[in-house]
XYZ file of C-alpha atoms in Angstrom:
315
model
C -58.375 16.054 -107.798
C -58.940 19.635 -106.938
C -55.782 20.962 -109.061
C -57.492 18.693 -111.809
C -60.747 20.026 -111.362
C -59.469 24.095 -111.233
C -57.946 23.170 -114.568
C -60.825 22.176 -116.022
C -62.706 25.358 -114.916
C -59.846 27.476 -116.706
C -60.367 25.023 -119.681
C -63.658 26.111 -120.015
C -63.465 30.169 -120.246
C -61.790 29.774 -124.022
C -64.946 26.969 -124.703
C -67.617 28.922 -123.993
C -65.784 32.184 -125.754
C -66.202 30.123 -129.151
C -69.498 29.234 -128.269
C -70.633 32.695 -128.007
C -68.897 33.796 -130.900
C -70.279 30.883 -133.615
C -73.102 31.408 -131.901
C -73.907 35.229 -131.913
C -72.702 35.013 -135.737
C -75.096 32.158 -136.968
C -77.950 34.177 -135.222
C -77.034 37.413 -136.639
C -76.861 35.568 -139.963
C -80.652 35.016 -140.145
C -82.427 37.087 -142.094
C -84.929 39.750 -140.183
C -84.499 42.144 -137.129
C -86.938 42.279 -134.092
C -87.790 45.906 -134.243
C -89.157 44.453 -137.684
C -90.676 41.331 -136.929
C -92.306 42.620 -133.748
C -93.357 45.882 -134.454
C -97.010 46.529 -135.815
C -96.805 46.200 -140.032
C -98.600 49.434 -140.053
C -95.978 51.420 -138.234
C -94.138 53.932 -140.363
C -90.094 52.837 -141.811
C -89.038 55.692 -139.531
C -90.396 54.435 -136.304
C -89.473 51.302 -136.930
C -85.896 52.965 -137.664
C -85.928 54.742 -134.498
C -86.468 51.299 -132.688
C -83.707 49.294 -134.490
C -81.833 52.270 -133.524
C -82.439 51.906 -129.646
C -81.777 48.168 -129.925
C -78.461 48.778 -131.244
C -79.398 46.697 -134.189
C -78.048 48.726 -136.493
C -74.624 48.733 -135.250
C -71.576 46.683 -136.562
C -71.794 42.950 -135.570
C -68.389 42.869 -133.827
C -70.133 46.413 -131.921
C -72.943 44.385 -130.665
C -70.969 41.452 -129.417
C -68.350 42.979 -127.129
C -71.079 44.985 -126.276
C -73.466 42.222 -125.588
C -70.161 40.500 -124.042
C -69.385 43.132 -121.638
C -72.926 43.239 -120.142
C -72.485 39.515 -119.953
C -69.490 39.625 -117.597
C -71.218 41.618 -114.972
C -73.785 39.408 -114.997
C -76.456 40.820 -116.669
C -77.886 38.910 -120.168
C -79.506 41.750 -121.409
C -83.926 42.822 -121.979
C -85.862 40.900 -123.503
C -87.326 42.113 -126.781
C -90.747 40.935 -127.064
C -91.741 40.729 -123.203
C -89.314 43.993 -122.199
C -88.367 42.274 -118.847
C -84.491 40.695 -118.105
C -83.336 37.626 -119.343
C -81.877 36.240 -116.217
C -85.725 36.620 -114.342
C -87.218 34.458 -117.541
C -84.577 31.592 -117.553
C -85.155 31.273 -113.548
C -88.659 31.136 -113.695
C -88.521 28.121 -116.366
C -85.373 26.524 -114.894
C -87.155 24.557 -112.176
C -89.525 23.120 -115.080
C -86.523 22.455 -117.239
C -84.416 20.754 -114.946
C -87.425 18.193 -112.975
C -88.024 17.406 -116.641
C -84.394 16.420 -117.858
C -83.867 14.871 -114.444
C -86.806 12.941 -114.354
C -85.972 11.626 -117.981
C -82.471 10.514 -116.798
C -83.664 8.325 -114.265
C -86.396 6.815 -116.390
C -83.541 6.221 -118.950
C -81.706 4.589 -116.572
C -84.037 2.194 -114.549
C -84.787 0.931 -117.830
C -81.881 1.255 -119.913
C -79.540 -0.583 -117.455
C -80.996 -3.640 -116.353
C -81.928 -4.136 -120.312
C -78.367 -3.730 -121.144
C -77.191 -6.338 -118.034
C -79.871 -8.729 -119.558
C -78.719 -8.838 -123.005
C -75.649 -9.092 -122.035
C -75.930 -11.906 -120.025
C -77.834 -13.501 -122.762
C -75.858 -12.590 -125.214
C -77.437 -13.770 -129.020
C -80.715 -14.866 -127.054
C -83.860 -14.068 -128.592
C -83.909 -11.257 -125.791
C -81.060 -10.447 -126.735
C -82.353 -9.624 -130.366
C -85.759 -8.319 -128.637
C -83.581 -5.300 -126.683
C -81.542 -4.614 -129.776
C -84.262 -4.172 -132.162
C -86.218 -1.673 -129.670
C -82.688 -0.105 -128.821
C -82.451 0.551 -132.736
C -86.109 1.777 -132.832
C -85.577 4.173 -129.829
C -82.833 6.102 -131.824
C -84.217 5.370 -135.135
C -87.952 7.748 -133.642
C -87.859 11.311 -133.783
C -89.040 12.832 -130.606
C -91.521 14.689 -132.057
C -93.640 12.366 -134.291
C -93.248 9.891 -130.618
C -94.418 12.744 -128.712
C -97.528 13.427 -130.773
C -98.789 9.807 -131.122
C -98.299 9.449 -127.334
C -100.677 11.878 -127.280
C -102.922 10.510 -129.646
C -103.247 7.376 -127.857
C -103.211 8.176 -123.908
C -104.368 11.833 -124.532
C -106.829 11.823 -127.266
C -107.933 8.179 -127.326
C -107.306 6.759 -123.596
C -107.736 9.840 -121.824
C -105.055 8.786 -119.361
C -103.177 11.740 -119.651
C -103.078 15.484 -120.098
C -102.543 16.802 -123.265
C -100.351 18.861 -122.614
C -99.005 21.558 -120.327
C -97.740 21.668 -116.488
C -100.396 21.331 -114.038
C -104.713 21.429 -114.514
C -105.427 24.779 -115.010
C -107.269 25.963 -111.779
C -106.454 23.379 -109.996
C -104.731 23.661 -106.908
C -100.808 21.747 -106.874
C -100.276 19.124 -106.161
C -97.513 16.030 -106.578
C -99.973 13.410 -108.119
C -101.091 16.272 -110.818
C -97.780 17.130 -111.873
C -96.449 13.551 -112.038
C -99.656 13.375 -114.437
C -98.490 15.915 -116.589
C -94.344 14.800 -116.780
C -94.926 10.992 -117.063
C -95.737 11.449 -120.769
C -92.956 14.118 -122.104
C -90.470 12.335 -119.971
C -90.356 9.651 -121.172
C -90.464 10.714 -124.852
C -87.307 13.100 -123.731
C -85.683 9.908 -122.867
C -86.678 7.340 -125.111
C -83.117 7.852 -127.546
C -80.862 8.164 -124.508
C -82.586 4.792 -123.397
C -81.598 3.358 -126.250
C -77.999 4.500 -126.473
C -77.516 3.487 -122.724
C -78.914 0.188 -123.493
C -76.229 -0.688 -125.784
C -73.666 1.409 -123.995
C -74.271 -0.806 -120.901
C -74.376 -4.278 -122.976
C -71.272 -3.798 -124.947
C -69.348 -2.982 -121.319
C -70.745 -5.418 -119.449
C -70.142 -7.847 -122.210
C -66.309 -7.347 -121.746
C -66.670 -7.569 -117.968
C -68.485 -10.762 -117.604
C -65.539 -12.273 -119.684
C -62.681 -11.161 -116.811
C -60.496 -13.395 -114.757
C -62.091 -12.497 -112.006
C -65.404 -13.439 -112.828
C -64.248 -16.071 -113.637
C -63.292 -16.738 -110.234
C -66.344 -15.656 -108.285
C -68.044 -18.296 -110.375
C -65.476 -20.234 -109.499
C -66.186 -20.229 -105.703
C -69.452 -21.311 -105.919
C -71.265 -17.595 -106.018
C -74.796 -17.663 -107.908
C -74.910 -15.850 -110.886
C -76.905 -13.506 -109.948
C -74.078 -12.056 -107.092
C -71.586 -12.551 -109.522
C -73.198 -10.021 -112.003
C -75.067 -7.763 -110.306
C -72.041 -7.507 -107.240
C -68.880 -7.999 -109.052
C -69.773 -7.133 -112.537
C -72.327 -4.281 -112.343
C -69.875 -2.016 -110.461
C -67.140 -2.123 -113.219
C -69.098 -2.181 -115.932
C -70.826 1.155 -115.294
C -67.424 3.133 -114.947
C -67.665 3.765 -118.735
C -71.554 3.695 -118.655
C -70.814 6.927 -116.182
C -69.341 8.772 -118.966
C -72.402 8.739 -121.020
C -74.379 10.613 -118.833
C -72.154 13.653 -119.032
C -72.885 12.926 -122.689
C -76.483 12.921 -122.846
C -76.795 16.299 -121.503
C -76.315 17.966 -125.115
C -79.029 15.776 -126.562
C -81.415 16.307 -123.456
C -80.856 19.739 -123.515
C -81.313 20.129 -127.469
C -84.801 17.506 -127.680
C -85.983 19.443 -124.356
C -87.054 22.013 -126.884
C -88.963 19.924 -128.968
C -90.022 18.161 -126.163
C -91.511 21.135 -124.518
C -92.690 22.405 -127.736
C -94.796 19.079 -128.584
C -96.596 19.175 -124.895
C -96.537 22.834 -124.246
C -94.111 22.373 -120.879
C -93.263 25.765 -120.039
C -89.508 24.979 -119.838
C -86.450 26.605 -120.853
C -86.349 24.487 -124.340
C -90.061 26.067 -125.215
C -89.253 29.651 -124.455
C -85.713 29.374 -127.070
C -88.035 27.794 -129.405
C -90.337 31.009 -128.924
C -87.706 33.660 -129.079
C -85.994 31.898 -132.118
C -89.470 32.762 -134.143
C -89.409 35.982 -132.368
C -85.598 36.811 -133.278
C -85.274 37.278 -129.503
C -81.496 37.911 -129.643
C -80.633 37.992 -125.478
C -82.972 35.284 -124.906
C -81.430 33.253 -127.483
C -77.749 34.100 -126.424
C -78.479 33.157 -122.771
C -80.450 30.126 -123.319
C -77.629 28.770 -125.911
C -74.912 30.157 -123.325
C -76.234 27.724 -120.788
C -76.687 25.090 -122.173
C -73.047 25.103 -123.187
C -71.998 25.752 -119.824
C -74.329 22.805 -118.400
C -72.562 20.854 -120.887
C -69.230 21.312 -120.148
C -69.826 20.740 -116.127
C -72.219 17.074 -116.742
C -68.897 16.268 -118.733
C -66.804 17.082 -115.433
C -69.308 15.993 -113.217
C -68.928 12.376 -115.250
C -65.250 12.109 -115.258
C -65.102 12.629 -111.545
C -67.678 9.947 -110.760
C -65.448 7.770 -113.020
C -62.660 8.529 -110.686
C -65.213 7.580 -107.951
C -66.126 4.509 -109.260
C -62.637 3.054 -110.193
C -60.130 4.006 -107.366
C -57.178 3.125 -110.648
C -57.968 6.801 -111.984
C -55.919 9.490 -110.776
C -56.206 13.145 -111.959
């Protein structure tokens, strides 16, 4: 496990290296520079010269990179244009938002997710059966934005159950209940398509479990159904199901930003969403940098739970 693991690690180096190099080329490809978009319009061509200059905008692509690349490997992601302090202190003061968000949408995606999927299973061509796949269809089929916004209209707006928006009451002191208030609503929305892909993830596997010899068995010896599927079904059945959490991480981490944008959580997804407009090049670059690396360590997080969970797997 350990040599397997190291491996891994060393498989990840020449991963992220492509990432930061489509990356850093796609965002160079957009048209504008900061020392243009964020300077005042009235400021002369030379000043705003001068300031391009100082940025190092004006260099070579390939320049900036390895330049950019260098800084990177002793650990520092660079200034940030528009609010001139470093990267790193910006991504750790949103992190904590970022992260209670994505990890309060996983569980919510799986409390509900899995026993839907066991239940349609088990009643395979039921009329709940049908019930769970049509909302598992809708739940991919619904952008997270236009969800977001008429959750809002309803509990928000028309209910006034929930906050509009935001982290916490402004001048309020914290508190648990008050933030709970304020995460219930873009969780959920966050994991409304993962929901759904679970849902049928877990169905289809537990489908092909129910149907072993050995299930056949425990039925056999008189077990109620209810052991037999939940005891000696559930267990197997999520070894594959595992594998799709190091999965949803991607799609978390990309409709986190639109997430946060749509109920103004002051996570990492809102502030690459802000220095996007702003052409915040290290902000970008960091933010995109890790996610990738989250990415690639859910994905070896999930396949050693899956060793975990079926003692046949060795690495």
């Amino acid at each position: 496990m350990i040599n397997y693991i190291i491996k891994r690690v060393i498989m990840m180096i020449p991963i992220l290296f492509g990432i930061s190099i489509l990356s850093f080329a796609i965002m160079y490809a957009a048209p504008g520079k900061p020392a243009i978009l964020n300077l005042d319009p009235e400021i002369s061509p030379e000043v705003r010269e001068a300031q391009a200059e100082r940025l190092g905008l004006n260099d070579p692509v390939p320049v900036q990179y390895m330049r950019w690349l260098g800084n990177v490997a002793q650990g520092d992601f660079g200034t940030s244009y528009s609010r001139k302090i470093p990267v790193t202190d910006m991504i750790l003061e949103r992190l904590p938002n970022t992260i209670l968000l994505m990890a309060s949408s996983l569980f919510i995606a799986a409390i509900i997710a899995i026993p839907f999927g066991v239940i349609s299973a088990t009643r395979q061509y039921s009329l709940t059966d049908y019930g769970v796949t049509v909302g598992s269809f809708l739940g991919l089929a619904t952008p997270n934005f236009w969800l977001g916004i008429m959750l809002i209209m309803l509990f928000s707006v028309q209910l006034g159950w929930t906050p509009v928006g935001g982290i916490s009451t402004i001048g309020a002191d914290f508190s648990i209940l008050d933030r709970l208030h304020h995460l219930i609503l873009p969780a959920f929305v966050l994991a409304t398509a993962d929901m759904a892909g679970l849902t049928r993830y877990t169905r289809s596997s537990m489908l092909e479990v129910i149907n072993q010899d050995y299930i056949r068995t425990a039925r056999a010896k008189g077990f109620r159904e209810r052991r037999v599927v939940y005891k000696h079904g559930l267990r197997n059945g999520l070894i594959p199901v595992i594998t799709m959490f190091g999965l949803m991480l991607p799609t978390m981490i990309g409709g986190s930003a639109i997430v946060e944008s749509v109920f103004n959580w002051p996570g990492i997804g809102k502030l690459f969403i802000d220095a996007t407009f702003q052409r915040d090049y290290p902000v970008i670059m960091a933010i995109t940098m890790f996610g990738a690396l989250l990415t690639v360590i859910g994905n070896l997080v999930a396949d050693i739970l899956y060793a975990v969970l079926d003692p046949r797997i060795e690495y």
